[in-house]
């Protein structure tokens, strides 16, 4: 396969969650999301109750992909920040380590300047964590198997059951 | 490229429906959406033009159940089929785990099918994928129309390697779930090989 699968364990998830909670406080944000570039939601912070997070993740990734396409047409490698301003809420989207998308939704209690500043700081820590995840996945791929693979004994029947 | 989350015990896989314009990719998703329990599906998102042609993609998240304590989620995408949306199609293939090629069975669309399949091959290759190594299912759609090519002829042209194929009438739902189930199975077995 062209890229390797993203595998995340409890330990890394906790560290990511910690960073998100910190950013959530410091940036005075309403909601934060981390989305994989392929459109899968990785983590979130804040009040996600009224938001369709799955759809938001997929559309954000589509947005980043389209913007990346425009960038390459113009000879840029990537546009790393997108910002959409609304009447009440604003959305700040940034790329972290080429692989993960950080989405910050904020209102008038915060400001674009503050969000940019805090996102920049948080990006560095998050990049490190995701680098470690990638390294760990690569190591496991080379050395062979994870301990508790959910796929080890998957059968035709298991899959049939999904479609009953 | 799937996402396996041990923390939330979830497996996420991406399946893309590919094919020429008006072959029925969106119709496949609409039927799946219509026939799935509300607690197993998210919203069907369609980024379409005013005339209901797909502009960027359709997206349907499905969460069908658990395997070995892991929630299995499939994210279904369609690409815009019209030729001039080539750049968008490429983007949607990013990180794909399995592909369904929806072929239009009408005789006059044979060439469009061939072009689209070649387009798929090229776009995948650009991202380092090889069609032959990816979970891949062929759906021969619109079998209820009068002016269709025989299955044998379509297989000779589109399916020289003899991959799994299904005859379908997506509007009526015929063959839709068979196709989905088959590609899902291949995707999960592919994951089994790696983990």
mmCIF file of N, CA and C in Angstrom, chain A residues 1-10 13-14 36-42 52 54-55 58-59 61-63 65-66 68-69 72 78 99 145-146 148-156 158-164, chain B residues 1-7 9 11-14 40 42-43 45 47 56-57 59 61 64-68 70 72-75 77 91 94-95 97 127-129 134 177 180-181 184-185 188-192 194-195:
data_model
loop_
_atom_site.group_PDB
_atom_site.id
_atom_site.type_symbol
_atom_site.label_atom_id
_atom_site.label_comp_id
_atom_site.label_asym_id
_atom_site.label_seq_id
_atom_site.Cartn_x
_atom_site.Cartn_y
_atom_site.Cartn_z
ATOM 1 N N UNK A 1 0.820 -1.199 0.000
ATOM 2 C CA UNK A 1 0.000 0.000 0.000
ATOM 3 C C UNK A 1 0.858 1.254 0.000
ATOM 4 N N UNK A 2 0.315 2.318 -0.508
ATOM 5 C CA UNK A 2 1.078 3.538 -0.664
ATOM 6 C C UNK A 2 1.436 4.162 0.694
ATOM 7 N N UNK A 3 0.461 4.240 1.556
ATOM 8 C CA UNK A 3 0.712 4.799 2.873
ATOM 9 C C UNK A 3 0.350 3.724 3.868
ATOM 10 N N UNK A 4 0.920 3.818 5.063
ATOM 11 C CA UNK A 4 0.558 2.807 6.042
ATOM 12 C C UNK A 4 -0.630 3.261 6.863
ATOM 13 N N UNK A 5 -1.318 2.275 7.390
ATOM 14 C CA UNK A 5 -2.507 2.570 8.188
ATOM 15 C C UNK A 5 -2.131 3.311 9.455
ATOM 16 N N UNK A 6 -3.081 4.110 9.911
ATOM 17 C CA UNK A 6 -2.881 4.824 11.158
ATOM 18 C C UNK A 6 -3.413 3.941 12.285
ATOM 19 N N UNK A 7 -2.511 3.598 13.193
ATOM 20 C CA UNK A 7 -2.917 2.767 14.321
ATOM 21 C C UNK A 7 -2.683 3.557 15.595
ATOM 22 N N UNK A 8 -3.712 3.722 16.407
ATOM 23 C CA UNK A 8 -3.535 4.521 17.611
ATOM 24 C C UNK A 8 -3.915 3.739 18.855
ATOM 25 N N UNK A 9 -3.035 3.783 19.845
ATOM 26 C CA UNK A 9 -3.285 3.097 21.103
ATOM 27 C C UNK A 9 -3.700 4.094 22.176
ATOM 28 N N UNK A 10 -4.192 3.539 23.268
ATOM 29 C CA UNK A 10 -4.660 4.320 24.413
ATOM 30 C C UNK A 10 -3.627 5.379 24.845
ATOM 31 N N UNK A 13 -3.317 8.208 22.493
ATOM 32 C CA UNK A 13 -4.589 8.927 22.471
ATOM 33 C C UNK A 13 -4.677 9.874 23.668
ATOM 34 N N UNK A 14 -4.228 9.409 24.830
ATOM 35 C CA UNK A 14 -4.260 10.242 26.042
ATOM 36 C C UNK A 14 -3.396 11.475 25.876
ATOM 37 N N UNK A 36 -7.899 12.995 10.389
ATOM 38 C CA UNK A 36 -6.917 12.387 9.523
ATOM 39 C C UNK A 36 -7.139 12.942 8.105
ATOM 40 N N UNK A 37 -6.075 13.038 7.312
ATOM 41 C CA UNK A 37 -6.210 13.646 5.977
ATOM 42 C C UNK A 37 -7.200 12.902 5.080
ATOM 43 N N UNK A 38 -7.467 11.648 5.440
ATOM 44 C CA UNK A 38 -8.438 10.886 4.647
ATOM 45 C C UNK A 38 -9.863 11.066 5.136
ATOM 46 N N UNK A 39 -10.042 11.932 6.126
ATOM 47 C CA UNK A 39 -11.406 12.271 6.525
ATOM 48 C C UNK A 39 -11.920 11.537 7.750
ATOM 49 N N UNK A 40 -11.024 10.898 8.486
ATOM 50 C CA UNK A 40 -11.497 10.187 9.676
ATOM 51 C C UNK A 40 -11.183 10.965 10.937
ATOM 52 N N UNK A 41 -12.177 11.075 11.777
ATOM 53 C CA UNK A 41 -12.031 11.826 13.016
ATOM 54 C C UNK A 41 -11.090 11.082 13.961
ATOM 55 N N UNK A 42 -10.081 11.795 14.471
ATOM 56 C CA UNK A 42 -9.110 11.163 15.360
ATOM 57 C C UNK A 42 -9.417 11.494 16.821
ATOM 58 N N UNK A 52 -22.371 17.150 13.830
ATOM 59 C CA UNK A 52 -22.190 15.862 13.180
ATOM 60 C C UNK A 52 -20.699 15.717 12.883
ATOM 61 N N UNK A 54 -18.689 13.212 12.239
ATOM 62 C CA UNK A 54 -18.223 12.369 11.128
ATOM 63 C C UNK A 54 -18.292 13.139 9.813
ATOM 64 N N UNK A 55 -19.426 13.822 9.603
ATOM 65 C CA UNK A 55 -19.585 14.591 8.369
ATOM 66 C C UNK A 55 -18.589 15.743 8.346
ATOM 67 N N UNK A 58 -15.149 14.504 7.343
ATOM 68 C CA UNK A 58 -15.009 14.173 5.934
ATOM 69 C C UNK A 58 -14.965 15.429 5.062
ATOM 70 N N UNK A 59 -15.816 16.404 5.394
ATOM 71 C CA UNK A 59 -15.844 17.632 4.594
ATOM 72 C C UNK A 59 -14.570 18.450 4.791
ATOM 73 N N UNK A 61 -11.620 17.262 5.448
ATOM 74 C CA UNK A 61 -10.562 16.605 4.678
ATOM 75 C C UNK A 61 -10.721 16.912 3.189
ATOM 76 N N UNK A 62 -11.963 16.942 2.714
ATOM 77 C CA UNK A 62 -12.220 17.298 1.319
ATOM 78 C C UNK A 62 -11.757 18.711 1.028
ATOM 79 N N UNK A 63 -12.034 19.585 1.959
ATOM 80 C CA UNK A 63 -11.625 20.982 1.856
ATOM 81 C C UNK A 63 -10.102 21.111 1.756
ATOM 82 N N UNK A 65 -8.024 18.758 0.942
ATOM 83 C CA UNK A 65 -7.553 18.094 -0.281
ATOM 84 C C UNK A 65 -7.709 19.016 -1.483
ATOM 85 N N UNK A 66 -8.859 19.694 -1.567
ATOM 86 C CA UNK A 66 -9.088 20.600 -2.695
ATOM 87 C C UNK A 66 -8.115 21.770 -2.643
ATOM 88 N N UNK A 68 -5.186 21.753 -1.272
ATOM 89 C CA UNK A 68 -3.876 21.201 -1.621
ATOM 90 C C UNK A 68 -3.726 21.085 -3.135
ATOM 91 N N UNK A 69 -4.823 20.692 -3.789
ATOM 92 C CA UNK A 69 -4.821 20.593 -5.257
ATOM 93 C C UNK A 69 -4.570 21.945 -5.891
ATOM 94 N N UNK A 72 -0.859 22.984 -5.461
ATOM 95 C CA UNK A 72 0.076 22.347 -6.393
ATOM 96 C C UNK A 72 -0.035 22.935 -7.790
ATOM 97 N N UNK A 78 1.847 23.316 -0.325
ATOM 98 C CA UNK A 78 0.603 23.167 0.430
ATOM 99 C C UNK A 78 0.240 24.535 0.999
ATOM 100 N N UNK A 99 0.015 15.388 7.795
ATOM 101 C CA UNK A 99 -0.818 14.192 7.823
ATOM 102 C C UNK A 99 -2.146 14.394 8.545
ATOM 103 N N UNK A 145 3.638 -8.267 13.923
ATOM 104 C CA UNK A 145 2.343 -8.198 14.525
ATOM 105 C C UNK A 145 2.140 -7.435 15.835
ATOM 106 N N UNK A 146 0.952 -6.960 15.951
ATOM 107 C CA UNK A 146 0.515 -6.353 17.198
ATOM 108 C C UNK A 146 0.037 -7.485 18.103
ATOM 109 N N UNK A 148 -2.731 -7.702 20.260
ATOM 110 C CA UNK A 148 -4.149 -8.075 20.318
ATOM 111 C C UNK A 148 -4.857 -7.623 19.044
ATOM 112 N N UNK A 149 -4.454 -8.200 17.945
ATOM 113 C CA UNK A 149 -5.065 -7.800 16.688
ATOM 114 C C UNK A 149 -6.529 -8.220 16.618
ATOM 115 N N UNK A 150 -7.409 -7.272 16.265
ATOM 116 C CA UNK A 150 -8.810 -7.641 16.135
ATOM 117 C C UNK A 150 -9.056 -8.487 14.888
ATOM 118 N N UNK A 151 -8.054 -8.594 14.041
ATOM 119 C CA UNK A 151 -8.272 -9.280 12.766
ATOM 120 C C UNK A 151 -7.791 -10.714 12.761
ATOM 121 N N UNK A 152 -7.053 -11.070 13.799
ATOM 122 C CA UNK A 152 -6.358 -12.354 13.773
ATOM 123 C C UNK A 152 -7.292 -13.507 13.405
ATOM 124 N N UNK A 153 -8.455 -13.530 14.010
ATOM 125 C CA UNK A 153 -9.314 -14.681 13.768
ATOM 126 C C UNK A 153 -10.622 -14.297 13.095
ATOM 127 N N UNK A 154 -10.576 -13.261 12.329
ATOM 128 C CA UNK A 154 -11.782 -12.791 11.662
ATOM 129 C C UNK A 154 -12.235 -13.840 10.642
ATOM 130 N N UNK A 155 -13.512 -14.069 10.595
ATOM 131 C CA UNK A 155 -14.008 -15.127 9.709
ATOM 132 C C UNK A 155 -15.088 -14.584 8.772
ATOM 133 N N UNK A 156 -15.413 -15.382 7.777
ATOM 134 C CA UNK A 156 -16.507 -15.041 6.864
ATOM 135 C C UNK A 156 -17.779 -14.745 7.642
ATOM 136 N N UNK A 158 -18.147 -13.625 10.708
ATOM 137 C CA UNK A 158 -18.118 -12.312 11.364
ATOM 138 C C UNK A 158 -18.602 -11.230 10.411
ATOM 139 N N UNK A 159 -18.131 -11.335 9.187
ATOM 140 C CA UNK A 159 -18.470 -10.306 8.202
ATOM 141 C C UNK A 159 -19.929 -10.446 7.776
ATOM 142 N N UNK A 160 -20.382 -11.684 7.606
ATOM 143 C CA UNK A 160 -21.791 -11.887 7.274
ATOM 144 C C UNK A 160 -22.695 -11.289 8.346
ATOM 145 N N UNK A 161 -22.266 -11.430 9.597
ATOM 146 C CA UNK A 161 -23.072 -10.902 10.703
ATOM 147 C C UNK A 161 -23.265 -9.394 10.621
ATOM 148 N N UNK A 162 -22.270 -8.713 10.072
ATOM 149 C CA UNK A 162 -22.370 -7.257 9.949
ATOM 150 C C UNK A 162 -23.527 -6.868 9.026
ATOM 151 N N UNK A 163 -23.830 -7.751 8.092
ATOM 152 C CA UNK A 163 -24.806 -7.393 7.054
ATOM 153 C C UNK A 163 -26.171 -8.051 7.259
ATOM 154 N N UNK A 164 -26.379 -8.577 8.434
ATOM 155 C CA UNK A 164 -27.669 -9.222 8.661
ATOM 156 C C UNK A 164 -28.799 -8.217 8.715
ATOM 157 N N UNK B 1 -6.194 3.281 3.124
ATOM 158 C CA UNK B 1 -5.453 3.383 4.365
ATOM 159 C C UNK B 1 -6.414 3.496 5.535
ATOM 160 N N UNK B 2 -6.544 2.452 6.264
ATOM 161 C CA UNK B 2 -7.555 2.466 7.319
ATOM 162 C C UNK B 2 -7.002 3.051 8.609
ATOM 163 N N UNK B 3 -7.880 3.343 9.504
ATOM 164 C CA UNK B 3 -7.523 3.949 10.783
ATOM 165 C C UNK B 3 -8.008 3.018 11.881
ATOM 166 N N UNK B 4 -7.062 2.443 12.613
ATOM 167 C CA UNK B 4 -7.408 1.503 13.666
ATOM 168 C C UNK B 4 -7.169 2.181 15.003
ATOM 169 N N UNK B 5 -8.229 2.392 15.743
ATOM 170 C CA UNK B 5 -8.125 3.137 16.990
ATOM 171 C C UNK B 5 -8.360 2.200 18.170
ATOM 172 N N UNK B 6 -7.273 1.853 18.861
ATOM 173 C CA UNK B 6 -7.394 0.932 19.987
ATOM 174 C C UNK B 6 -8.013 1.620 21.192
ATOM 175 N N UNK B 7 -7.914 2.941 21.188
ATOM 176 C CA UNK B 7 -8.443 3.690 22.318
ATOM 177 C C UNK B 7 -9.977 3.670 22.314
ATOM 178 N N UNK B 9 -11.605 1.680 20.266
ATOM 179 C CA UNK B 9 -11.899 0.361 19.700
ATOM 180 C C UNK B 9 -12.744 0.476 18.432
ATOM 181 N N UNK B 11 -12.488 0.550 13.971
ATOM 182 C CA UNK B 11 -11.739 0.378 12.737
ATOM 183 C C UNK B 11 -12.468 1.180 11.674
ATOM 184 N N UNK B 12 -11.766 2.066 11.002
ATOM 185 C CA UNK B 12 -12.388 2.880 9.958
ATOM 186 C C UNK B 12 -11.785 2.537 8.608
ATOM 187 N N UNK B 13 -12.633 2.262 7.636
ATOM 188 C CA UNK B 13 -12.139 1.935 6.296
ATOM 189 C C UNK B 13 -12.828 2.818 5.260
ATOM 190 N N UNK B 14 -12.108 3.095 4.182
ATOM 191 C CA UNK B 14 -12.640 3.974 3.145
ATOM 192 C C UNK B 14 -12.876 3.202 1.852
ATOM 193 N N UNK B 40 -27.303 2.943 12.363
ATOM 194 C CA UNK B 40 -26.104 2.401 11.721
ATOM 195 C C UNK B 40 -25.499 3.353 10.693
ATOM 196 N N UNK B 42 -24.709 7.575 9.271
ATOM 197 C CA UNK B 42 -24.672 9.012 9.495
ATOM 198 C C UNK B 42 -25.418 9.684 8.362
ATOM 199 N N UNK B 43 -25.222 10.975 8.258
ATOM 200 C CA UNK B 43 -25.886 11.728 7.199
ATOM 201 C C UNK B 43 -25.265 11.391 5.835
ATOM 202 N N UNK B 45 -23.965 12.882 2.746
ATOM 203 C CA UNK B 45 -23.566 14.210 2.296
ATOM 204 C C UNK B 45 -23.355 14.177 0.793
ATOM 205 N N UNK B 47 -22.168 16.604 -2.296
ATOM 206 C CA UNK B 47 -21.718 17.894 -2.810
ATOM 207 C C UNK B 47 -22.016 17.861 -4.301
ATOM 208 N N UNK B 56 -18.253 17.193 -6.157
ATOM 209 C CA UNK B 56 -16.992 16.831 -5.511
ATOM 210 C C UNK B 56 -17.068 15.374 -5.031
ATOM 211 N N UNK B 57 -17.966 15.098 -4.095
ATOM 212 C CA UNK B 57 -18.159 13.711 -3.695
ATOM 213 C C UNK B 57 -19.470 13.543 -2.938
ATOM 214 N N UNK B 59 -20.810 11.266 0.421
ATOM 215 C CA UNK B 59 -20.179 10.610 1.559
ATOM 216 C C UNK B 59 -21.234 9.992 2.446
ATOM 217 N N UNK B 61 -21.265 7.605 5.958
ATOM 218 C CA UNK B 61 -20.611 6.778 6.973
ATOM 219 C C UNK B 61 -21.552 5.673 7.450
ATOM 220 N N UNK B 64 -21.756 -0.728 10.883
ATOM 221 C CA UNK B 64 -22.667 -1.860 10.787
ATOM 222 C C UNK B 64 -22.675 -2.769 12.008
ATOM 223 N N UNK B 65 -21.597 -2.767 12.758
ATOM 224 C CA UNK B 65 -21.580 -3.655 13.916
ATOM 225 C C UNK B 65 -20.170 -3.880 14.402
ATOM 226 N N UNK B 66 -19.997 -4.883 15.239
ATOM 227 C CA UNK B 66 -18.691 -5.130 15.855
ATOM 228 C C UNK B 66 -18.070 -6.416 15.330
ATOM 229 N N UNK B 67 -16.765 -6.396 15.270
ATOM 230 C CA UNK B 67 -16.022 -7.628 15.032
ATOM 231 C C UNK B 67 -14.973 -7.720 16.119
ATOM 232 N N UNK B 68 -14.987 -8.778 16.865
ATOM 233 C CA UNK B 68 -14.027 -8.992 17.966
ATOM 234 C C UNK B 68 -13.940 -7.764 18.876
ATOM 235 N N UNK B 70 -14.420 -4.734 18.206
ATOM 236 C CA UNK B 70 -14.085 -3.483 17.519
ATOM 237 C C UNK B 70 -15.255 -3.041 16.656
ATOM 238 N N UNK B 72 -16.810 -1.618 13.568
ATOM 239 C CA UNK B 72 -16.322 -1.505 12.194
ATOM 240 C C UNK B 72 -17.101 -0.417 11.467
ATOM 241 N N UNK B 73 -16.389 0.588 11.006
ATOM 242 C CA UNK B 73 -17.054 1.687 10.306
ATOM 243 C C UNK B 73 -16.539 1.788 8.876
ATOM 244 N N UNK B 74 -17.469 1.860 7.961
ATOM 245 C CA UNK B 74 -17.088 2.048 6.557
ATOM 246 C C UNK B 74 -17.474 3.452 6.130
ATOM 247 N N UNK B 75 -16.548 4.131 5.520
ATOM 248 C CA UNK B 75 -16.849 5.447 4.952
ATOM 249 C C UNK B 75 -16.956 5.270 3.439
ATOM 250 N N UNK B 77 -17.545 6.651 -0.275
ATOM 251 C CA UNK B 77 -17.428 7.868 -1.075
ATOM 252 C C UNK B 77 -17.762 7.562 -2.529
ATOM 253 N N UNK B 91 -8.254 13.309 -5.841
ATOM 254 C CA UNK B 91 -8.200 13.639 -4.416
ATOM 255 C C UNK B 91 -8.979 12.628 -3.579
ATOM 256 N N UNK B 94 -7.465 9.278 -2.400
ATOM 257 C CA UNK B 94 -6.442 9.289 -1.346
ATOM 258 C C UNK B 94 -6.840 8.389 -0.192
ATOM 259 N N UNK B 95 -5.949 7.513 0.190
ATOM 260 C CA UNK B 95 -6.206 6.692 1.376
ATOM 261 C C UNK B 95 -7.303 5.663 1.215
ATOM 262 N N UNK B 97 -9.259 2.184 0.742
ATOM 263 C CA UNK B 97 -9.022 0.798 1.149
ATOM 264 C C UNK B 97 -9.636 -0.197 0.179
ATOM 265 N N UNK B 127 -0.733 7.491 -6.982
ATOM 266 C CA UNK B 127 -0.625 7.517 -5.531
ATOM 267 C C UNK B 127 0.046 6.260 -5.002
ATOM 268 N N UNK B 128 0.628 5.511 -5.907
ATOM 269 C CA UNK B 128 1.388 4.345 -5.492
ATOM 270 C C UNK B 128 0.554 3.088 -5.275
ATOM 271 N N UNK B 129 -0.700 3.105 -5.681
ATOM 272 C CA UNK B 129 -1.523 1.910 -5.552
ATOM 273 C C UNK B 129 -1.542 1.163 -6.880
ATOM 274 N N UNK B 134 -5.501 -4.112 -4.871
ATOM 275 C CA UNK B 134 -6.430 -3.440 -3.972
ATOM 276 C C UNK B 134 -7.747 -4.225 -3.948
ATOM 277 N N UNK B 177 -26.368 -4.250 -2.116
ATOM 278 C CA UNK B 177 -25.765 -4.726 -0.862
ATOM 279 C C UNK B 177 -24.793 -5.877 -1.109
ATOM 280 N N UNK B 180 -21.582 -4.160 -1.892
ATOM 281 C CA UNK B 180 -20.981 -3.554 -0.695
ATOM 282 C C UNK B 180 -20.384 -4.611 0.222
ATOM 283 N N UNK B 181 -21.150 -5.669 0.411
ATOM 284 C CA UNK B 181 -20.703 -6.722 1.310
ATOM 285 C C UNK B 181 -19.413 -7.352 0.779
ATOM 286 N N UNK B 184 -16.504 -4.995 1.261
ATOM 287 C CA UNK B 184 -16.200 -4.886 2.693
ATOM 288 C C UNK B 184 -15.422 -6.110 3.163
ATOM 289 N N UNK B 185 -15.857 -7.254 2.670
ATOM 290 C CA UNK B 185 -15.192 -8.497 3.030
ATOM 291 C C UNK B 185 -13.738 -8.474 2.589
ATOM 292 N N UNK B 188 -11.651 -6.108 4.788
ATOM 293 C CA UNK B 188 -11.344 -6.627 6.116
ATOM 294 C C UNK B 188 -10.312 -7.767 6.044
ATOM 295 N N UNK B 189 -10.420 -8.599 5.009
ATOM 296 C CA UNK B 189 -9.442 -9.666 4.866
ATOM 297 C C UNK B 189 -8.055 -9.124 4.499
ATOM 298 N N UNK B 190 -8.060 -8.017 3.773
ATOM 299 C CA UNK B 190 -6.786 -7.368 3.441
ATOM 300 C C UNK B 190 -6.131 -6.856 4.734
ATOM 301 N N UNK B 191 -6.933 -6.275 5.625
ATOM 302 C CA UNK B 191 -6.414 -5.798 6.900
ATOM 303 C C UNK B 191 -5.858 -6.974 7.724
ATOM 304 N N UNK B 192 -6.551 -8.072 7.622
ATOM 305 C CA UNK B 192 -6.127 -9.256 8.376
ATOM 306 C C UNK B 192 -4.717 -9.678 7.961
ATOM 307 N N UNK B 194 -2.364 -7.757 7.133
ATOM 308 C CA UNK B 194 -1.347 -6.834 7.600
ATOM 309 C C UNK B 194 -1.237 -6.767 9.118
ATOM 310 N N UNK B 195 -2.311 -7.154 9.808
ATOM 311 C CA UNK B 195 -2.281 -6.996 11.267
ATOM 312 C C UNK B 195 -2.509 -8.310 11.998
#
